[in-house]
Amino acid sequence: METKHYRGSQRCSRIDYADEAHAFSVTLCVKPRRPIFVAAFPNANLIAEMKALQDKGFWGVLLYCIMPDHIHLVVQPGSTGLPEAVRRFKGRVATWWRRSGDGIHLWQDGYFDHRIRGTKGFEEKCEYILQNPVRARLAARPEDYPWCGSLTAR
């Protein structure tokens, strides 16, 4: 049987990705899943870029967790929508990575997103993300991991 590869946008056409009333879980992966977010230099810059886009109204970052080879975010999109916010974030980070990083293309194409439904879904998603460094044995407890935080309140 021949394997078919999906091409094109994987965003659901029935979801309003500019709906500021909903939160979305987003995962961005490094290409090819190499562990580069392990020190203060790239991680502080990632947080600064998240904050800069938040200050410009592209999103509200309710939770972030920077893992060595991927980033988890829980965000509320601004009026330009989630795809535009993610595009700008990945572009801004890729620009400084080309100048200061290892010279290899930074991001995998696209990203994974999930619209969070309700308070229970929000709490479960945040707990899952906060436990990620513990499951990866990067910290004994979520509060011991220095690269998780929030830039705004829900």
Coordinates of N, CA and C in Angstrom, one line a residue:
M1 N 0.8 -1.2 0.0 CA 0.0 0.0 0.0 C 0.9 1.2 0.0
E2 N 0.6 2.2 -0.8 CA 1.3 3.4 -1.0 C 1.0 4.4 0.2
T3 N 2.1 5.0 0.7 CA 1.9 6.0 1.8 C 1.6 7.3 1.2
K4 N 0.6 8.0 1.7 CA 0.2 9.3 1.2 C 0.7 10.3 2.2
H5 N 1.3 11.4 1.7 CA 1.8 12.4 2.5 C 0.9 13.6 2.4
Y6 N 0.5 14.2 3.5 CA -0.4 15.3 3.5 C 0.4 16.6 3.3
R7 N -0.1 17.4 2.4 CA 0.6 18.7 2.1 C -0.4 19.8 2.3
G8 N 0.1 20.9 2.7 CA -0.8 22.1 3.0 C -1.1 22.3 4.4
S9 N -1.9 23.2 4.7 CA -2.2 23.6 6.1 C -2.9 22.5 6.8
Q10 N -2.5 22.3 8.1 CA -3.1 21.3 8.9 C -4.0 22.0 10.0
R11 N -4.3 23.3 9.8 CA -5.2 24.0 10.7 C -6.6 23.6 10.4
C12 N -7.4 23.5 11.4 CA -8.8 23.2 11.2 C -9.6 24.4 10.8
S13 N -10.3 24.3 9.7 CA -11.0 25.5 9.1 C -12.2 25.9 10.0
R14 N -12.6 25.1 10.9 CA -13.8 25.5 11.7 C -13.4 26.1 13.1
I15 N -12.1 26.3 13.3 CA -11.6 26.9 14.6 C -11.2 28.3 14.3
D16 N -11.6 29.2 15.1 CA -11.2 30.6 15.0 C -9.9 30.8 15.7
Y17 N -8.8 30.8 15.0 CA -7.5 30.9 15.7 C -7.2 32.3 16.1
A18 N -8.1 33.3 15.9 CA -7.9 34.6 16.4 C -8.9 34.9 17.5
D19 N -9.5 33.8 18.1 CA -10.5 34.0 19.2 C -9.7 34.2 20.5
E20 N -9.7 35.4 20.9 CA -9.0 35.8 22.1 C -9.6 35.2 23.4
A21 N -10.8 34.7 23.3 CA -11.4 34.1 24.5 C -11.0 32.7 24.8
H22 N -10.3 32.0 23.8 CA -9.8 30.7 24.0 C -8.3 30.6 24.1
A23 N -7.9 29.6 24.9 CA -6.4 29.3 25.0 C -6.1 28.2 24.1
F24 N -4.9 28.2 23.6 CA -4.4 27.1 22.7 C -3.1 26.6 23.3
S25 N -2.9 25.3 23.3 CA -1.7 24.6 23.6 C -0.9 24.5 22.2
V26 N 0.4 24.9 22.3 CA 1.2 24.9 21.1 C 2.5 24.2 21.4
T27 N 3.0 23.4 20.5 CA 4.3 22.8 20.6 C 5.1 23.0 19.4
L28 N 6.3 23.6 19.6 CA 7.2 23.9 18.5 C 8.5 23.0 18.7
C29 N 8.9 22.3 17.6 CA 10.0 21.4 17.8 C 11.2 21.9 17.0
V30 N 12.4 21.6 17.5 CA 13.6 21.9 16.9 C 13.9 20.8 15.8
K31 N 14.5 21.2 14.7 CA 14.8 20.3 13.6 C 16.3 20.0 13.7
P32 N 16.7 18.8 13.6 CA 16.0 17.5 13.9 C 16.1 17.1 15.3
R33 N 15.2 17.6 16.1 CA 15.0 17.4 17.5 C 16.4 17.3 18.3
R34 N 17.3 18.3 18.0 CA 18.6 18.3 18.7 C 18.4 19.2 19.9
P35 N 19.1 18.8 21.0 CA 18.9 19.5 22.3 C 19.8 20.8 22.3
I36 N 19.1 21.9 21.9 CA 19.9 23.2 21.9 C 19.4 24.2 23.0
F37 N 18.2 24.0 23.5 CA 17.7 24.9 24.5 C 18.1 24.4 25.9
V38 N 19.4 24.4 26.2 CA 19.8 23.8 27.5 C 20.6 24.8 28.3
A39 N 20.7 26.0 27.9 CA 21.5 27.0 28.6 C 20.8 28.4 28.7
A40 N 21.3 29.3 29.4 CA 20.7 30.6 29.6 C 20.7 31.4 28.3
F41 N 21.7 31.3 27.5 CA 21.8 32.1 26.3 C 20.5 31.9 25.4
P42 N 20.3 30.7 24.9 CA 19.1 30.7 24.0 C 17.8 30.8 24.7
N43 N 17.7 30.3 25.9 CA 16.5 30.3 26.6 C 16.0 31.7 27.1
A44 N 16.9 32.5 27.5 CA 16.6 33.9 27.9 C 16.1 34.6 26.7
N45 N 16.7 34.4 25.5 CA 16.3 35.0 24.3 C 14.9 34.6 23.8
L46 N 14.6 33.3 24.0 CA 13.3 32.8 23.7 C 12.2 33.5 24.5
I47 N 12.5 33.6 25.8 CA 11.5 34.3 26.7 C 11.4 35.8 26.3
A48 N 12.5 36.4 26.0 CA 12.4 37.8 25.5 C 11.6 38.0 24.2
E49 N 11.7 37.0 23.3 CA 10.9 37.1 22.1 C 9.5 36.8 22.3
M50 N 9.2 35.9 23.2 CA 7.8 35.7 23.6 C 7.2 36.9 24.2
K51 N 7.9 37.6 25.1 CA 7.5 38.8 25.7 C 7.3 39.9 24.7
A52 N 8.2 40.1 23.8 CA 8.1 41.2 22.8 C 6.9 41.0 22.0
L53 N 6.5 39.8 21.6 CA 5.3 39.6 20.8 C 4.1 39.8 21.6
Q54 N 4.2 39.4 22.9 CA 3.0 39.7 23.8 C 2.8 41.2 24.0
D55 N 3.9 41.9 24.1 CA 3.8 43.4 24.3 C 3.2 44.1 23.1
K56 N 3.4 43.4 21.9 CA 2.8 44.0 20.7 C 1.4 43.4 20.4
G57 N 0.9 42.6 21.3 CA -0.5 42.2 21.1 C -0.7 40.9 20.3
F58 N 0.4 40.2 19.9 CA 0.2 39.0 19.1 C -0.4 37.8 19.9
W59 N -0.1 37.8 21.2 CA -0.6 36.7 22.0 C -0.4 37.1 23.5
G60 N -1.0 36.3 24.3 CA -0.8 36.3 25.8 C -0.2 35.0 26.1
V61 N 1.0 35.0 26.7 CA 1.6 33.7 27.0 C 1.3 33.3 28.5
L62 N 0.3 32.4 28.6 CA -0.2 32.0 29.9 C 0.8 31.0 30.5
L63 N 1.5 30.2 29.7 CA 2.5 29.2 30.2 C 3.4 28.9 29.1
Y64 N 4.7 28.8 29.5 CA 5.7 28.3 28.6 C 6.6 27.3 29.3
C65 N 7.1 26.3 28.6 CA 8.0 25.4 29.1 C 9.0 25.1 28.0
I66 N 10.3 25.5 28.2 CA 11.3 25.3 27.2 C 12.1 24.0 27.6
M67 N 11.9 23.0 26.7 CA 12.6 21.8 26.8 C 13.8 21.8 25.9
P68 N 14.7 20.9 26.1 CA 16.0 20.9 25.3 C 15.7 20.9 23.8
D69 N 14.7 20.2 23.3 CA 14.5 20.1 21.8 C 13.1 20.6 21.4
H70 N 12.3 21.2 22.3 CA 11.0 21.7 21.9 C 10.5 22.7 22.9
I71 N 9.5 23.4 22.6 CA 8.9 24.4 23.4 C 7.4 24.1 23.5
H72 N 6.8 24.1 24.8 CA 5.4 24.0 25.0 C 4.9 25.4 25.3
L73 N 3.8 25.8 24.8 CA 3.2 27.1 25.1 C 1.7 26.9 25.4
V74 N 1.1 27.7 26.3 CA -0.3 27.9 26.4 C -0.5 29.3 26.2
V75 N -1.2 29.7 25.1 CA -1.3 31.1 24.7 C -2.8 31.4 24.4
Q76 N -3.1 32.7 24.5 CA -4.3 33.3 24.0 C -3.9 34.1 22.8
P77 N -4.4 33.8 21.6 CA -4.0 34.6 20.5 C -4.5 36.0 20.5
G78 N -3.8 36.9 19.9 CA -4.2 38.3 19.7 C -5.1 38.4 18.5
S79 N -5.4 39.6 18.0 CA -6.4 39.8 16.9 C -5.8 39.3 15.6
T80 N -4.5 39.1 15.4 CA -3.9 38.6 14.2 C -4.0 37.1 14.1
G81 N -4.3 36.4 15.2 CA -4.5 35.0 15.2 C -3.2 34.2 15.6
L82 N -3.5 33.0 15.9 CA -2.4 32.1 16.4 C -1.4 31.8 15.3
P83 N -1.8 31.5 14.0 CA -0.7 31.2 13.0 C 0.2 32.4 12.8
E84 N -0.3 33.6 12.8 CA 0.6 34.7 12.6 C 1.6 34.9 13.8
A85 N 1.0 34.7 15.0 CA 1.9 34.8 16.2 C 3.0 33.8 16.2
V86 N 2.7 32.6 15.9 CA 3.7 31.5 15.8 C 4.7 31.8 14.7
R87 N 4.2 32.2 13.5 CA 5.1 32.5 12.4 C 6.1 33.6 12.8
R88 N 5.6 34.6 13.5 CA 6.5 35.7 13.9 C 7.5 35.2 14.9
F89 N 7.0 34.5 15.9 CA 7.9 34.0 16.9 C 9.0 33.1 16.3
K90 N 8.6 32.1 15.5 CA 9.6 31.2 14.9 C 10.6 32.0 14.0
G91 N 10.1 33.0 13.3 CA 11.0 33.8 12.4 C 11.9 34.7 13.2
R92 N 11.5 35.3 14.3 CA 12.4 36.1 15.1 C 13.5 35.3 15.8
V93 N 13.1 34.2 16.3 CA 14.0 33.3 17.0 C 15.0 32.7 15.9
A94 N 14.5 32.3 14.8 CA 15.4 31.8 13.7 C 16.4 32.8 13.3
T95 N 16.0 34.1 13.2 CA 16.9 35.2 12.8 C 18.1 35.2 13.8
W96 N 17.9 35.3 15.1 CA 19.1 35.4 16.0 C 19.8 34.1 16.1
W97 N 19.1 32.9 15.8 CA 19.8 31.6 15.8 C 20.8 31.5 14.7
R98 N 20.4 32.0 13.5 CA 21.3 32.0 12.4 C 22.6 32.8 12.7
R99 N 22.5 33.8 13.4 CA 23.7 34.6 13.7 C 24.5 34.0 14.9
S100 N 23.8 33.4 15.8 CA 24.5 33.0 17.1 C 24.5 31.5 17.3
G101 N 23.8 30.7 16.6 CA 23.6 29.3 16.9 C 24.6 28.4 16.1
D102 N 24.1 27.2 15.8 CA 25.0 26.2 15.2 C 25.0 26.3 13.7
G103 N 24.2 27.2 13.1 CA 24.2 27.3 11.6 C 23.2 26.3 10.9
I104 N 22.6 25.4 11.7 CA 21.7 24.4 11.1 C 20.3 25.0 11.3
H105 N 19.4 24.8 10.3 CA 18.0 25.2 10.3 C 17.4 24.9 11.7
L106 N 16.8 25.8 12.3 CA 16.3 25.7 13.7 C 15.0 24.9 13.8
W107 N 14.0 25.3 13.2 CA 12.7 24.7 13.4 C 12.2 23.6 12.5
Q108 N 11.5 22.7 13.0 CA 10.7 21.8 12.1 C 9.6 22.6 11.5
D109 N 9.2 22.2 10.3 CA 8.1 22.9 9.6 C 6.8 22.8 10.5
G110 N 6.0 23.8 10.5 CA 4.7 23.8 11.2 C 4.8 23.7 12.7
Y111 N 3.8 23.4 13.3 CA 3.7 23.2 14.8 C 2.5 22.5 15.1
F112 N 2.4 22.0 16.4 CA 1.2 21.3 16.8 C 0.4 22.3 17.7
D113 N -0.9 22.3 17.5 CA -1.8 23.1 18.4 C -3.0 22.3 18.8
H114 N -3.6 22.8 19.9 CA -4.8 22.2 20.4 C -5.6 23.3 21.1
R115 N -6.8 23.5 20.7 CA -7.7 24.5 21.4 C -8.1 23.9 22.7
I116 N -7.9 24.6 23.8 CA -8.2 24.1 25.1 C -9.6 24.4 25.4
R117 N -10.3 23.4 25.9 CA -11.8 23.6 26.2 C -12.0 23.5 27.7
G118 N -12.5 24.6 28.3 CA -12.9 24.6 29.7 C -11.8 24.7 30.7
T119 N -12.2 25.0 31.9 CA -11.3 25.1 33.0 C -10.6 23.8 33.3
K120 N -11.3 22.7 33.3 CA -10.6 21.4 33.6 C -9.6 21.1 32.5
G121 N -9.9 21.3 31.2 CA -9.0 21.1 30.2 C -7.8 22.0 30.3
F122 N -8.0 23.2 30.7 CA -6.9 24.2 30.9 C -5.9 23.7 32.0
E123 N -6.5 23.3 33.1 CA -5.7 22.8 34.2 C -5.0 21.5 33.9
E124 N -5.6 20.6 33.2 CA -5.0 19.4 32.8 C -3.8 19.6 31.8
K125 N -4.0 20.5 30.9 CA -3.0 20.8 29.9 C -1.8 21.4 30.6
C126 N -2.0 22.4 31.5 CA -0.9 23.1 32.2 C -0.2 22.1 33.0
E127 N -0.9 21.2 33.7 CA -0.2 20.2 34.6 C 0.6 19.3 33.7
Y128 N 0.1 18.9 32.6 CA 0.9 18.0 31.7 C 2.2 18.7 31.3
I129 N 2.1 20.0 30.9 CA 3.2 20.7 30.4 C 4.2 20.9 31.6
L130 N 3.7 21.3 32.8 CA 4.6 21.5 33.9 C 5.3 20.2 34.3
Q131 N 4.7 19.1 34.1 CA 5.3 17.8 34.5 C 6.4 17.3 33.4
N132 N 6.4 17.9 32.3 CA 7.3 17.5 31.2 C 8.7 17.4 31.6
P133 N 9.3 18.5 32.3 CA 10.7 18.3 32.7 C 10.9 17.2 33.8
V134 N 9.9 16.9 34.6 CA 10.0 15.9 35.6 C 10.1 14.5 34.8
R135 N 9.1 14.3 33.9 CA 9.1 13.1 33.1 C 10.4 12.9 32.3
A136 N 11.0 14.0 31.9 CA 12.3 13.9 31.1 C 13.5 13.8 32.1
R137 N 13.3 13.8 33.4 CA 14.3 13.7 34.4 C 15.3 15.0 34.3
L138 N 14.7 16.1 34.0 CA 15.5 17.3 34.0 C 15.3 18.1 35.4
A139 N 14.3 17.7 36.1 CA 14.1 18.2 37.5 C 13.3 17.2 38.3
A140 N 13.5 17.3 39.6 CA 12.7 16.4 40.5 C 11.3 16.9 40.7
R141 N 11.1 18.2 40.6 CA 9.7 18.7 40.8 C 9.6 19.9 39.7
P142 N 8.4 20.1 39.3 CA 8.2 21.2 38.3 C 8.8 22.5 38.7
E143 N 8.6 22.9 40.0 CA 9.1 24.2 40.5 C 10.6 24.3 40.5
D144 N 11.3 23.1 40.3 CA 12.8 23.1 40.3 C 13.3 23.4 38.9
Y145 N 12.5 23.4 37.9 CA 12.9 23.6 36.5 C 12.9 25.1 36.2
P146 N 14.0 25.7 35.8 CA 14.1 27.1 35.6 C 13.4 27.7 34.3
W147 N 13.0 26.8 33.4 CA 12.6 27.3 32.1 C 11.1 27.1 31.8
C148 N 10.3 27.1 32.9 CA 8.9 27.2 32.8 C 8.4 28.4 33.5
G149 N 7.3 29.0 33.0 CA 6.8 30.2 33.6 C 5.6 30.7 32.9
S150 N 5.2 31.9 33.2 CA 4.1 32.6 32.6 C 4.4 34.1 32.4
L151 N 3.9 34.6 31.4 CA 4.1 36.0 31.1 C 2.8 36.9 31.3
T152 N 1.7 36.2 31.6 CA 0.5 36.9 31.9 C -0.4 36.0 32.7
A153 N -1.5 36.5 33.2 CA -2.5 35.7 34.0 C -3.7 35.5 33.1
R154 N -4.4 34.4 33.3 CA -5.6 34.1 32.5 C -6.8 34.8 33.1

